[in-house]
Coordinates of C-alpha atoms and ligand atoms in Angstrom, one line a residue:
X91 CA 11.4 9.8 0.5
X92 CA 13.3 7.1 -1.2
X93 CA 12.8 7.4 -5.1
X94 CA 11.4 3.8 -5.4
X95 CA 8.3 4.4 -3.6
X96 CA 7.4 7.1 -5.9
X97 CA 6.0 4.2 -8.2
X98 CA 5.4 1.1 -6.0
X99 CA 2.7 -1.1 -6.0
X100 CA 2.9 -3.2 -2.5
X101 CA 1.8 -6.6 -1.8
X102 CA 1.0 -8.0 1.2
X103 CA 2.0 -11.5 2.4
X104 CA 0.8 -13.3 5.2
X105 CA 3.9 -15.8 4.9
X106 CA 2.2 -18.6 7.2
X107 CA -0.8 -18.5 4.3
X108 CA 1.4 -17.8 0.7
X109 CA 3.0 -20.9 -0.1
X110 CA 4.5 -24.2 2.0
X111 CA 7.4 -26.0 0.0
X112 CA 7.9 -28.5 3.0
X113 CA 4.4 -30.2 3.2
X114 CA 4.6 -29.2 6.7
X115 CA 1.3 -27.2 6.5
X116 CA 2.7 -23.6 7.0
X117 CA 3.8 -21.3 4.4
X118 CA 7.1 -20.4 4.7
X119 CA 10.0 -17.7 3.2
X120 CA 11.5 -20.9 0.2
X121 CA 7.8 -20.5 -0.7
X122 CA 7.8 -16.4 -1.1
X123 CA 11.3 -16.7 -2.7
X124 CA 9.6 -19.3 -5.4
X125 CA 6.3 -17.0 -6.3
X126 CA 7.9 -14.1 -6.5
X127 CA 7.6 -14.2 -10.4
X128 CA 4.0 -14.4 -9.8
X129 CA 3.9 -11.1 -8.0
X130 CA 6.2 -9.0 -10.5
X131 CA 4.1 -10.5 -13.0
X132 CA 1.1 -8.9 -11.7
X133 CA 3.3 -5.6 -11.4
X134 CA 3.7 -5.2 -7.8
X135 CA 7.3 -4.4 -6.8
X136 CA 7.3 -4.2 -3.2
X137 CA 6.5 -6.7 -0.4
X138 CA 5.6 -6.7 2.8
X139 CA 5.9 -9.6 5.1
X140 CA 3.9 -9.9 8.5
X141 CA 6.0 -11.0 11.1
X142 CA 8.4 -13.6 10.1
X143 CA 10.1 -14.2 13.5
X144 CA 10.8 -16.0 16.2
X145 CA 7.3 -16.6 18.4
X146 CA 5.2 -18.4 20.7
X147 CA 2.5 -17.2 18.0
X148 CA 0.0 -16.3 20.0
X149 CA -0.8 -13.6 18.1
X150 CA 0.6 -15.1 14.6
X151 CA 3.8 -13.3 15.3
X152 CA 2.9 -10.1 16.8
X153 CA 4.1 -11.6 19.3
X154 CA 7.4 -11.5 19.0
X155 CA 10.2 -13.4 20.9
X156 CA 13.4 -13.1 19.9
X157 CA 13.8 -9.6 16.6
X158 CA 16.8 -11.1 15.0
X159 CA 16.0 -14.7 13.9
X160 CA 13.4 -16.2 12.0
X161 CA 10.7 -18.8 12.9
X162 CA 11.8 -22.2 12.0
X163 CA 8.5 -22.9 11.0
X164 CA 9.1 -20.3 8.3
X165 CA 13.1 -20.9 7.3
X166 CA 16.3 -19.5 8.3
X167 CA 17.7 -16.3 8.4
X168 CA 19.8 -17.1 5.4
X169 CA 16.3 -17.7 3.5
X170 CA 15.2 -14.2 4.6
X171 CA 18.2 -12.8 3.2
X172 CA 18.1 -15.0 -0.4
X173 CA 14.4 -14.0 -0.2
X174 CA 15.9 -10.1 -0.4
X175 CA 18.7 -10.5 -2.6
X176 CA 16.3 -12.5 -5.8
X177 CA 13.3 -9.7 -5.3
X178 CA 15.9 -7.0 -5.3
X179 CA 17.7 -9.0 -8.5
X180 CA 13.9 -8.8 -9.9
X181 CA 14.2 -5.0 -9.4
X182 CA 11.5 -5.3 -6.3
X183 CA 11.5 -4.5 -2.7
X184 CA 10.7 -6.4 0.7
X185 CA 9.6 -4.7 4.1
X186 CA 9.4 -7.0 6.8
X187 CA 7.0 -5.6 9.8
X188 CA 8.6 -4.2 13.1
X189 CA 6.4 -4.8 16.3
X190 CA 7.7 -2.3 18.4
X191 CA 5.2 -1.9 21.3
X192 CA 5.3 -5.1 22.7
X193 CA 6.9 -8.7 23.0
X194 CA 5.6 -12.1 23.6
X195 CA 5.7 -12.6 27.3
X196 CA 8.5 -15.5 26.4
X197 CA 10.8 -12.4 25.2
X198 CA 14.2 -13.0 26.9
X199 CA 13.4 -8.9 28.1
X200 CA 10.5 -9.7 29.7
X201 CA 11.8 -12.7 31.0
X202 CA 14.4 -10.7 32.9
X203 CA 12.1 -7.8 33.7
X204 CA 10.1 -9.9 35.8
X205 CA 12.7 -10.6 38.1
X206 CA 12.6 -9.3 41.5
X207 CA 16.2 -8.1 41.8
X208 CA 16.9 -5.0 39.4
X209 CA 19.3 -5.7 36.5
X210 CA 19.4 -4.6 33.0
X211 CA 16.0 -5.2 31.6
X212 CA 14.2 -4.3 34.9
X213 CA 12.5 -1.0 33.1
X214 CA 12.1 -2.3 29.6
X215 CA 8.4 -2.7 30.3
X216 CA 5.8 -0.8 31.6
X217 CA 5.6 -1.8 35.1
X218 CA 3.5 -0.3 38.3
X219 CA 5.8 -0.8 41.6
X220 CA 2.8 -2.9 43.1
X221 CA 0.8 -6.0 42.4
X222 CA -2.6 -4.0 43.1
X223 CA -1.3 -0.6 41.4
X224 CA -3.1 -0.8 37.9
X225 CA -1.5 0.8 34.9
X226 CA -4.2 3.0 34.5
X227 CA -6.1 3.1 31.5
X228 CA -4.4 0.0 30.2
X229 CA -4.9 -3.5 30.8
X230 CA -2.2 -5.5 32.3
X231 CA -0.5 -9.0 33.4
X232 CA -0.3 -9.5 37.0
X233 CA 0.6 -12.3 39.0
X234 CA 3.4 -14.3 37.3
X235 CA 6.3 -12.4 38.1
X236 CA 8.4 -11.9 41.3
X237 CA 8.6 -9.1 40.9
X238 CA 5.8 -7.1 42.8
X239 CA 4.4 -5.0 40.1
X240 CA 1.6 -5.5 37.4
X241 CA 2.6 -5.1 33.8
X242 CA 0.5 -2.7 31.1
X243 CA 0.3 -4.6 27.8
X244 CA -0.6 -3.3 24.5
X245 CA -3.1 -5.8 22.4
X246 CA -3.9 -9.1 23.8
X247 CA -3.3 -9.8 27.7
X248 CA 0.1 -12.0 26.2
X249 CA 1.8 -8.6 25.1
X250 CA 3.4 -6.4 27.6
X251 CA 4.4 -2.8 26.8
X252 CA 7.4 -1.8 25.8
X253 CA 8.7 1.2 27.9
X254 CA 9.5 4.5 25.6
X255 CA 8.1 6.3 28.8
X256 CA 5.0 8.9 29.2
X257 CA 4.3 11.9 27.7
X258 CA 4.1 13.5 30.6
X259 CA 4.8 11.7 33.8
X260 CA 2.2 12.0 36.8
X261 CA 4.4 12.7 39.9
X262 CA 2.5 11.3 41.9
X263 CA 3.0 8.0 40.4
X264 CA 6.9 7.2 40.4
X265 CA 6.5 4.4 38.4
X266 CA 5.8 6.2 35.5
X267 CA 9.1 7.1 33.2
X268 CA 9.6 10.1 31.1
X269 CA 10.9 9.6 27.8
X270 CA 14.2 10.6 28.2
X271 CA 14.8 8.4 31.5
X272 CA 17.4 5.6 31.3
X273 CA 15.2 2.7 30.5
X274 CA 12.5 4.1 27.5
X275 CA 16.0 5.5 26.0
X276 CA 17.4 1.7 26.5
X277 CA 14.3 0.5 24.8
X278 CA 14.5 2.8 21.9
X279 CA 18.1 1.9 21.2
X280 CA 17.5 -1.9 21.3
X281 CA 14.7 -0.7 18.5
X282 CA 17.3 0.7 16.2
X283 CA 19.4 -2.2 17.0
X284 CA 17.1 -4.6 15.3
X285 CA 16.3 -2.2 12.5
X286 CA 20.2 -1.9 11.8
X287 CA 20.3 -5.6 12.0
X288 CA 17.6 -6.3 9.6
X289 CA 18.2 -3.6 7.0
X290 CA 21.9 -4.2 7.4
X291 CA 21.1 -7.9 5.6
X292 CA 19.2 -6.0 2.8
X293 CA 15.7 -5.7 4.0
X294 CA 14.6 -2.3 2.7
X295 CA 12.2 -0.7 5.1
X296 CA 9.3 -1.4 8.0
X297 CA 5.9 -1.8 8.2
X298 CA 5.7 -0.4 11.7
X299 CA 2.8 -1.9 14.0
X300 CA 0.7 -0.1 16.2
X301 CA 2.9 3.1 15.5
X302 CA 1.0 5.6 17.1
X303 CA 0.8 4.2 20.5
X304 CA 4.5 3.7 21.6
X305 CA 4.5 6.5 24.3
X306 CA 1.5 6.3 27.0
X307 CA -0.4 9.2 28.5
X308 CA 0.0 11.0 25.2
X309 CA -3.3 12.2 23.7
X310 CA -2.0 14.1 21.3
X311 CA 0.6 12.0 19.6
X312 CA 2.9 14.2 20.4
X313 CA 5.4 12.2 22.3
X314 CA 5.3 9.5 20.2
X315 CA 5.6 12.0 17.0
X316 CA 9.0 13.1 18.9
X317 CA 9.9 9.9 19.1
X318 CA 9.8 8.9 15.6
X319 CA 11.4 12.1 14.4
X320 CA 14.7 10.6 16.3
X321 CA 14.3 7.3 14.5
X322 CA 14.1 9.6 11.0
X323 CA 17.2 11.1 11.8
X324 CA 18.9 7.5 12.4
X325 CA 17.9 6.2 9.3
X326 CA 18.6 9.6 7.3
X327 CA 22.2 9.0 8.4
X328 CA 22.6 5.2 8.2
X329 CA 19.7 3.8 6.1
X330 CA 18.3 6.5 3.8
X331 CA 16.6 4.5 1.4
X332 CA 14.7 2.7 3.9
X333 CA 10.9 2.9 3.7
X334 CA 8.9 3.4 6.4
X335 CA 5.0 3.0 6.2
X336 CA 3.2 3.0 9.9
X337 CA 0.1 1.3 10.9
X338 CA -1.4 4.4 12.6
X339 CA -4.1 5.6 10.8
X340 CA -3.5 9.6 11.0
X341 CA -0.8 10.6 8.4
X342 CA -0.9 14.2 9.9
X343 CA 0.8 12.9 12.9
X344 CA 2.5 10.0 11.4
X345 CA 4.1 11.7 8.1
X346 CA 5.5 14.5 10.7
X347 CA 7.2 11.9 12.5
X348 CA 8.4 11.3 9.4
X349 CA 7.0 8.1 8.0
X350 CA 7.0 7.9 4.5
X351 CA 3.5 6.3 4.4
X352 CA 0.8 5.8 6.5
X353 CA -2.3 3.2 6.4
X354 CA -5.9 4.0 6.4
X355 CA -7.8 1.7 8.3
X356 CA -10.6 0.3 9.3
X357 CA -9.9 1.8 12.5
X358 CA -8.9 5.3 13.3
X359 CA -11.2 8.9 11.8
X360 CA -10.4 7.9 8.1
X361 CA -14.1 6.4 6.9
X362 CA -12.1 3.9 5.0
X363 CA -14.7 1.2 6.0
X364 CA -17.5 3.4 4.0
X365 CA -15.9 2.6 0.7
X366 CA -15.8 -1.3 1.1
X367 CA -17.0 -2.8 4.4
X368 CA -20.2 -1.6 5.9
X369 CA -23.8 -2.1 5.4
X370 CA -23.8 -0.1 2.0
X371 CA -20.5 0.2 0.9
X372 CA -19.6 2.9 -1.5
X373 CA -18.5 -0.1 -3.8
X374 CA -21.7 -2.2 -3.7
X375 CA -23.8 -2.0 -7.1
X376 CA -27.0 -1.4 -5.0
X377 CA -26.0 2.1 -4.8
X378 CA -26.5 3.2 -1.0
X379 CA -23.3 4.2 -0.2
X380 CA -21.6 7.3 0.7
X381 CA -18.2 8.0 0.1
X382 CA -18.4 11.9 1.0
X383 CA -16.9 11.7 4.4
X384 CA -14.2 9.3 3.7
X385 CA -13.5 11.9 0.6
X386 CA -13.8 15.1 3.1
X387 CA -11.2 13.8 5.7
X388 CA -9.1 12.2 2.8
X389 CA -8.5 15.9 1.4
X390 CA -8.5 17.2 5.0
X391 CA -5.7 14.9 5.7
X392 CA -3.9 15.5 2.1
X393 CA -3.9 19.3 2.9
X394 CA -2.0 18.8 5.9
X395 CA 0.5 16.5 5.2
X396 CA 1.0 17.4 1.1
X397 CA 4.2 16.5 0.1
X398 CA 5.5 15.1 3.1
X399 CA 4.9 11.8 2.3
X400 CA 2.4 8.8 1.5
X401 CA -1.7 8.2 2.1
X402 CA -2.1 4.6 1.5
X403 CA -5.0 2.6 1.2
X404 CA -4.9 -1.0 1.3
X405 CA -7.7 -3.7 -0.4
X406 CA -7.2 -5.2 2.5
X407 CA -5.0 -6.7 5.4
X408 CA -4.7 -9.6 7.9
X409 CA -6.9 -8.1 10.4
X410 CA -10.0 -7.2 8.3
X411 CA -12.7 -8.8 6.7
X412 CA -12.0 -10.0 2.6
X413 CA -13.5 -7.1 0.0
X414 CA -14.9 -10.6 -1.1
X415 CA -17.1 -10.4 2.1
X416 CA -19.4 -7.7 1.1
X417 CA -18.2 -7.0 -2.9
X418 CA -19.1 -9.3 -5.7
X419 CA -16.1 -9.9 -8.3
X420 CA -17.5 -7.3 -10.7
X421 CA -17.7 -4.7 -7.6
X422 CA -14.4 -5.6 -6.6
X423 CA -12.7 -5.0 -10.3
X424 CA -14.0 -1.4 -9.9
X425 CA -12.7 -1.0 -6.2
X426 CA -9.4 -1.9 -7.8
X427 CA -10.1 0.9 -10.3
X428 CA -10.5 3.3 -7.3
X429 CA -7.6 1.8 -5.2
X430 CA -5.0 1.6 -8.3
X431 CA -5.9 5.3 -9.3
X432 CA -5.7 6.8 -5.8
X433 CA -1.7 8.9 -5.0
X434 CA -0.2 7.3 -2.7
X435 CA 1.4 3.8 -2.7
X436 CA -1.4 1.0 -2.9
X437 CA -1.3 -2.2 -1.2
X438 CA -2.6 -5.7 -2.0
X439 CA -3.3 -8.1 -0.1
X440 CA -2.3 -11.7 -1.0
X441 CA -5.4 -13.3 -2.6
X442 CA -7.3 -9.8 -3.1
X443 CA -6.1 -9.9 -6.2
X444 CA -8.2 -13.2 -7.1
X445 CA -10.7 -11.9 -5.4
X446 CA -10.0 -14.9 -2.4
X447 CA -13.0 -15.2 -0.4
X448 CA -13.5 -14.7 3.5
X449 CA -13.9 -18.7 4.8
X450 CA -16.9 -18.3 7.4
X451 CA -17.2 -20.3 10.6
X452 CA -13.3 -21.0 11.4
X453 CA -11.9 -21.7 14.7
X454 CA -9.5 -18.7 16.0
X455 CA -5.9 -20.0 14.4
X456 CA -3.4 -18.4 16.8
X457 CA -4.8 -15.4 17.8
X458 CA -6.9 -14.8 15.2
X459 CA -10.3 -15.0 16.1
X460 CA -13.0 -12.8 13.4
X461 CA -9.9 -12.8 11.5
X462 CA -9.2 -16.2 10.9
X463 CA -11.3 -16.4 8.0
X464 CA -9.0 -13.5 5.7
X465 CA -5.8 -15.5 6.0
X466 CA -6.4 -18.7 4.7
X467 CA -4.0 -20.2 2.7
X468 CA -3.3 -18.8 -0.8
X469 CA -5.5 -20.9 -3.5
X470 CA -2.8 -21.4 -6.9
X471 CA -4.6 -23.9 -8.5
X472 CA -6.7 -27.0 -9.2
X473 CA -4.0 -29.4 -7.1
X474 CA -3.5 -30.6 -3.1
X475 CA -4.5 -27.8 -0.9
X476 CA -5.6 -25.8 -4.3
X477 CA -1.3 -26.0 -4.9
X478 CA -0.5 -24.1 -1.6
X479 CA 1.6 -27.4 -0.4
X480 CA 1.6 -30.6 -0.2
X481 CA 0.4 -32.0 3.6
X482 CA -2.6 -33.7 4.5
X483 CA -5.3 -31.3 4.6
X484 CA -5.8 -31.9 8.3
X485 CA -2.2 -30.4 8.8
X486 CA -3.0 -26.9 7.9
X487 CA -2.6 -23.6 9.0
X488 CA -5.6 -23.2 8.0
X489 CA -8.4 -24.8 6.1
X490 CA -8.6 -23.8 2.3
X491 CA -11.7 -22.0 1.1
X492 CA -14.1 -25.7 0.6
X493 CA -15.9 -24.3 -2.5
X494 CA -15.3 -26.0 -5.7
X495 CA -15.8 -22.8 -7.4
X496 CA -13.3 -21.0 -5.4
X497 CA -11.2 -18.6 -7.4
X498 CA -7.5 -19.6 -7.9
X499 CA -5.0 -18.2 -9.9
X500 CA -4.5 -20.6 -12.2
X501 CA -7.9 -20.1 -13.7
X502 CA -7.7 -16.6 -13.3
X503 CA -4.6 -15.5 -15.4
X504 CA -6.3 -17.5 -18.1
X505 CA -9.0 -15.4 -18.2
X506 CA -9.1 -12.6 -19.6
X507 CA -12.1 -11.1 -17.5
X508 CA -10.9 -11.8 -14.1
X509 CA -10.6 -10.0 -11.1
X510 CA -6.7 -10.8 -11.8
X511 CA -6.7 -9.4 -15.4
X512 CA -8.4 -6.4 -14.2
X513 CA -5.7 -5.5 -11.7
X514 CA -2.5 -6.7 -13.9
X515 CA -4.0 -4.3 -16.6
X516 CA -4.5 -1.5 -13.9
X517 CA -1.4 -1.6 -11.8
X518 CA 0.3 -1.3 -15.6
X519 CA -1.8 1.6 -16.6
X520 CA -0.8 3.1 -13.2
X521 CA 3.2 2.3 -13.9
X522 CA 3.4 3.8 -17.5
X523 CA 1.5 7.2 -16.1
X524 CA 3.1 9.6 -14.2
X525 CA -0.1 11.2 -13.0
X526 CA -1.3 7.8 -11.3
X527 CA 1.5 7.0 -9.5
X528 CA 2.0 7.8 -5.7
X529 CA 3.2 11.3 -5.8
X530 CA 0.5 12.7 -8.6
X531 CA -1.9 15.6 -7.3
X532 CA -5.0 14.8 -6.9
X533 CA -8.2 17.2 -7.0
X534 CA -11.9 15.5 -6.6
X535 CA -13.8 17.1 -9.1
X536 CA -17.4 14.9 -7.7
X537 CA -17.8 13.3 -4.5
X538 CA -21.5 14.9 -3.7
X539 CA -23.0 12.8 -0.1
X540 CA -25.0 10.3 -0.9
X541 CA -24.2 10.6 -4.8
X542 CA -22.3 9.0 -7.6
X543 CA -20.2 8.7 -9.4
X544 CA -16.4 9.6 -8.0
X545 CA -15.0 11.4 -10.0
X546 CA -11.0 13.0 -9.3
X547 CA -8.3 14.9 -11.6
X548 CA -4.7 13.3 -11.2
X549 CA -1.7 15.4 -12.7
X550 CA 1.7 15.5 -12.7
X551 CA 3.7 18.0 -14.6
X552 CA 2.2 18.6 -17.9
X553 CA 0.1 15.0 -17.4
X554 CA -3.7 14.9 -16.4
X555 CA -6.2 12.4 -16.2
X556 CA -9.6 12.3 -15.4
X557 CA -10.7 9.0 -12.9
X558 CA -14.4 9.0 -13.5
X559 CA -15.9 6.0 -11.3
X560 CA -19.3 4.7 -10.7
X561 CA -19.7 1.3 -8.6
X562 CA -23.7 1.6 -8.8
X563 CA -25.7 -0.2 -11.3
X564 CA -27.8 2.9 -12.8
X565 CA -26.7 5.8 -15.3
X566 CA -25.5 8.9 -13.8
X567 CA -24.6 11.9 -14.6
X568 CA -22.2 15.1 -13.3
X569 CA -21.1 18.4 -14.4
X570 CA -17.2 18.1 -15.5
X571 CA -14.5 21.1 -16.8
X572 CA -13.2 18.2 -18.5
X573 CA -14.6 16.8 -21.8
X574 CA -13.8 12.7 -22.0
X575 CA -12.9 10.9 -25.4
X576 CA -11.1 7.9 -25.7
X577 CA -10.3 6.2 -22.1
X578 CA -6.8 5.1 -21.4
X579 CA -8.7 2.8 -19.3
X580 CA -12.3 1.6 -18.8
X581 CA -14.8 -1.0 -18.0
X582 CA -17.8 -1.3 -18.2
X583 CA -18.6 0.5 -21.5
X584 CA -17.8 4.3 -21.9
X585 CA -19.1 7.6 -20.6
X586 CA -20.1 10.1 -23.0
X587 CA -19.9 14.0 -22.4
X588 CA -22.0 17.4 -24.3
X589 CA -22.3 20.7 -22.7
X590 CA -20.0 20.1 -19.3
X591 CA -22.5 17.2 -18.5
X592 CA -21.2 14.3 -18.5
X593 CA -23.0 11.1 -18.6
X594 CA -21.3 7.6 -17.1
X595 CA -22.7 3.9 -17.8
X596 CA -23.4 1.6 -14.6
X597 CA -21.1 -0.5 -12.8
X598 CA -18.2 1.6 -14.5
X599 CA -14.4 3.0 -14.4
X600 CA -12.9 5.1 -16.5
X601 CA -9.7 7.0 -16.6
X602 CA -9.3 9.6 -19.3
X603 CA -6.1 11.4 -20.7
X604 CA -5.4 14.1 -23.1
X605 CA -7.0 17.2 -21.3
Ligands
NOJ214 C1 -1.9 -4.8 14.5 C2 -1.6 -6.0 13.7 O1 -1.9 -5.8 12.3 C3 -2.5 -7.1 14.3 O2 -2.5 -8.3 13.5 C4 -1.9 -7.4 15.7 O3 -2.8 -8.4 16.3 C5 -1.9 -6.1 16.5 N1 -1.4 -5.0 15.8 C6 -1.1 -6.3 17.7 O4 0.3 -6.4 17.4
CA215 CA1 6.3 -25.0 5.3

């Protein structure tokens, strides 16, 4: 694992939403480049950028058409690469995200693979060798090629698959590849090609999108696992300080196909949505939430795959709701407490950290549809467009959060008891303690069903501290090895301990050293 990730702190930028320094209405990489003071100030030193290239955006980039040049609408190649050269100057890291399923049906590939007459691209894609013979179990575009075949796709009906063949082929149906045939081995290649490209210009690592589902017919993962392991051996040899941090959602299977990282989601077995997005999140003061399953399959998952790499849990991402949407700002200060004290690396999303709000009742923007409303463009200050650029308001991206009360960071980082002072002082807490940062142990020491508080040991070496924290707005109490004195960290008052009991205010966090 490359030694920087041992103590990063990720944010996440959404670059059509960050900042626009062209009053064109999109945010674009100039505008990154000029805030990234802003983010080392609030400690994080890693970025990573959604999709930044070239698209018919139907699916705000995930869609991609061409891997090696930039969106015009965001900049210039050369930007991307100034971009990398002042964060690394700042000591920080960028990862842009590799989309490696699918293309945008405007892909030059795909272009070519729906030709009738074979030629180099013909088995890039998932294709059945008949208009009427259905890619089964996947959806698929039929009826604007010459070819006679219909065409699985991945997400939306815009993104055909990209071929890294079947797990295991049926032989009745000749259509589908194995993985080591000609063309999935083609369309692996071509995927190395663009990773060489872009971390050859100094970008340092990939998110990796949709990770898990690049072979088909494979239950298991293991295909796919296989798969990855030969794109770890690549970078090993030509890129070893590349990061690699997979949108799958399973770090058993992802870590041993050696990611560094993997996500939980709000998708996938991980009960990540427990903690912050359901009726009665964990996080809520009310008190109704449950955090034991998300805590059993988070240890389950931590046994397996100790040491091999990175569980990371995000505050948030493009795809799901705000913590704004069911957290008040006091909740969301101790969610950060939880996040910024978990192993792992953490990651922000842009405007979490202000505790942006989810704008209700948007029109889809490209593809977005429910998530429209958690990518709206970043809110700096009291200026045009709350200082995101300076177009008419009509020429947005999207429209700005309408509240006059809506958080921005100017007002924030002059207040001492915002969301944004809570997590500046945390992610430093986390970067002067060993035992915080991604690769401490972790051991819950309370995490009862139905109970609070939450209450973990992380050590490193000789260093432990005790993460006591309690989101509900009544006392509680729990039996504890560990005695607590003075917090290294707290909010919300102090918890108190006498005979192995120990008592913990409402609405709380604590971390406690010197055990
Ligand atoms: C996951 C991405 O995060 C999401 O935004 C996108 O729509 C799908 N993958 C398809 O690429
Ligand atoms: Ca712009």
């Amino acid at each position: 694992m490359p030694e920087w990730l041992n103590n990063a702190v990720f944010y996440e930028i959404y670059p059509q939403s960050f900042k626009d320094t062209n009053a064109d209405g999109i945010g674009d990489i100039n505008g990154i480049t000029e805030k990234l003071g802003y983010i080392k100030d609030l400690g994080c030193n890693a970025i990573w950028l959604n999709p930044c290239f070239k698209s018919p955006f139907g699916d705000a980039g995930y869609d991609v058409e061409d891997y090696y040049t930039v969106a015009p609408r965001y900049g210039t190649n050369e930007d991307l690469v100034r971009l990398f050269d002042e964060a690394h100057e700042l000591g920080m890291h960028v990862i842009l995200d590799l989309v490696p399923g699918h293309t945008a049906v405007t892909h030059e590939w795909f272009k070519q693979s729906m030709k009738a007459g074979r030629n180099e691209f013909t088995d890039r894609y998932v294709w059945t060798d008949g208009i009427w013979v259905h890619p089964d179990g996947m959806n698929c575009i039929r009826g604007i090629s010459d070819r006679d075949g219909s065409c699985a796709v991945n997400f939306f009906s815009h993104q055909p698959a990209l071929n890294y063949g079947f797990y295991k082929p049926d032989p009745d149906k000749k259509w589908q590849q194995s993985m080591d045939d000609e063309g999935p081995r083609a369309t692996l290649e071509a995927m190395k090609d663009i990773m060489r490209f872009w971390l050859g210009l100094g970008c340092d690592g990939f998110r990796v999108d949709m990770a898990g589902s690049l072979v088909k017919n494979d239950e298991d993962g293991k295909g796919t696992i296989k798969l990855w392991q030969e794109v770890r051996e690549f970078l090993d040899s030509e890129f070893p300080n590349a990061a690699m941090v997979s949108e799958w959602g399973e770090p058993d299977k992802s870590l041993t196909g050696g990611f560094h990282m993997d996500f939980l989601l709000h998708f996938g077995p991980s009960h990540y949505n427990d903690l912050f997005r359901c009726e009665e999140p964990y996080f809520s003061s009310r008190g109704k939430g449950d955090a034991s399953a998300f805590v059993r399959k988070y240890i389950e998952n931590y046994q397996k795959t100790e040491r091999k790499g990175l569980i990371c849990i995000p505050s948030g991402n493009h795809d799901m709701d705000r913590l704004a949407r069911s957290l008040n700002p006091d909740e969301i200060k101790i969610a950060f407490a939880f996040l910024l004290s978990m192993p792992g690396a953490p990651f922000i999303y842009y405007g979490d950290e202000i505790g942006m709000r989810y704008v209700e009742n948007l029109t889809s923007v490209e593809g977005g549809y429910g998530r429209t409303g958690s990518r709206s463009p970043m809110q700096w200050d009291g200026t045009t467009n709350a200082g995101f650029g300076s177009s008419a308001p009509e020429k947005l991206y999207i429209p700005i959060d309408k509240d006059k009360d809506r958080p921005t960071v100017e007002k924030q980082t002059a207040d001492d008891a915002s969301i944004y002072s809570e997590v500046r002082r945390l992610i430093g807490i986390r970067q002067s303690h060993k035992a915080l940062q991604s690769c401490g142990e972790i051991e819950f020491i309370h995490a009862e069903e139905n109970s609070y508080p939450l209450s973990y040991l992380r050590s490193s070496g000789d260093e432990k501290i005790l993460v006591i924290i309690n989101p509900s707005d009544k006392e509680q109490k729990f039996t504890c090895p560990y005695p607590v004195s003075t917090p290294i960290y707290s909010i919300g008052g102090n918890a108190d301990s006498s005979n192995g009991v120990i008592t913990v205010p409402p609405c709380f966090a604590g971390f406690y050293g010197g055990l």
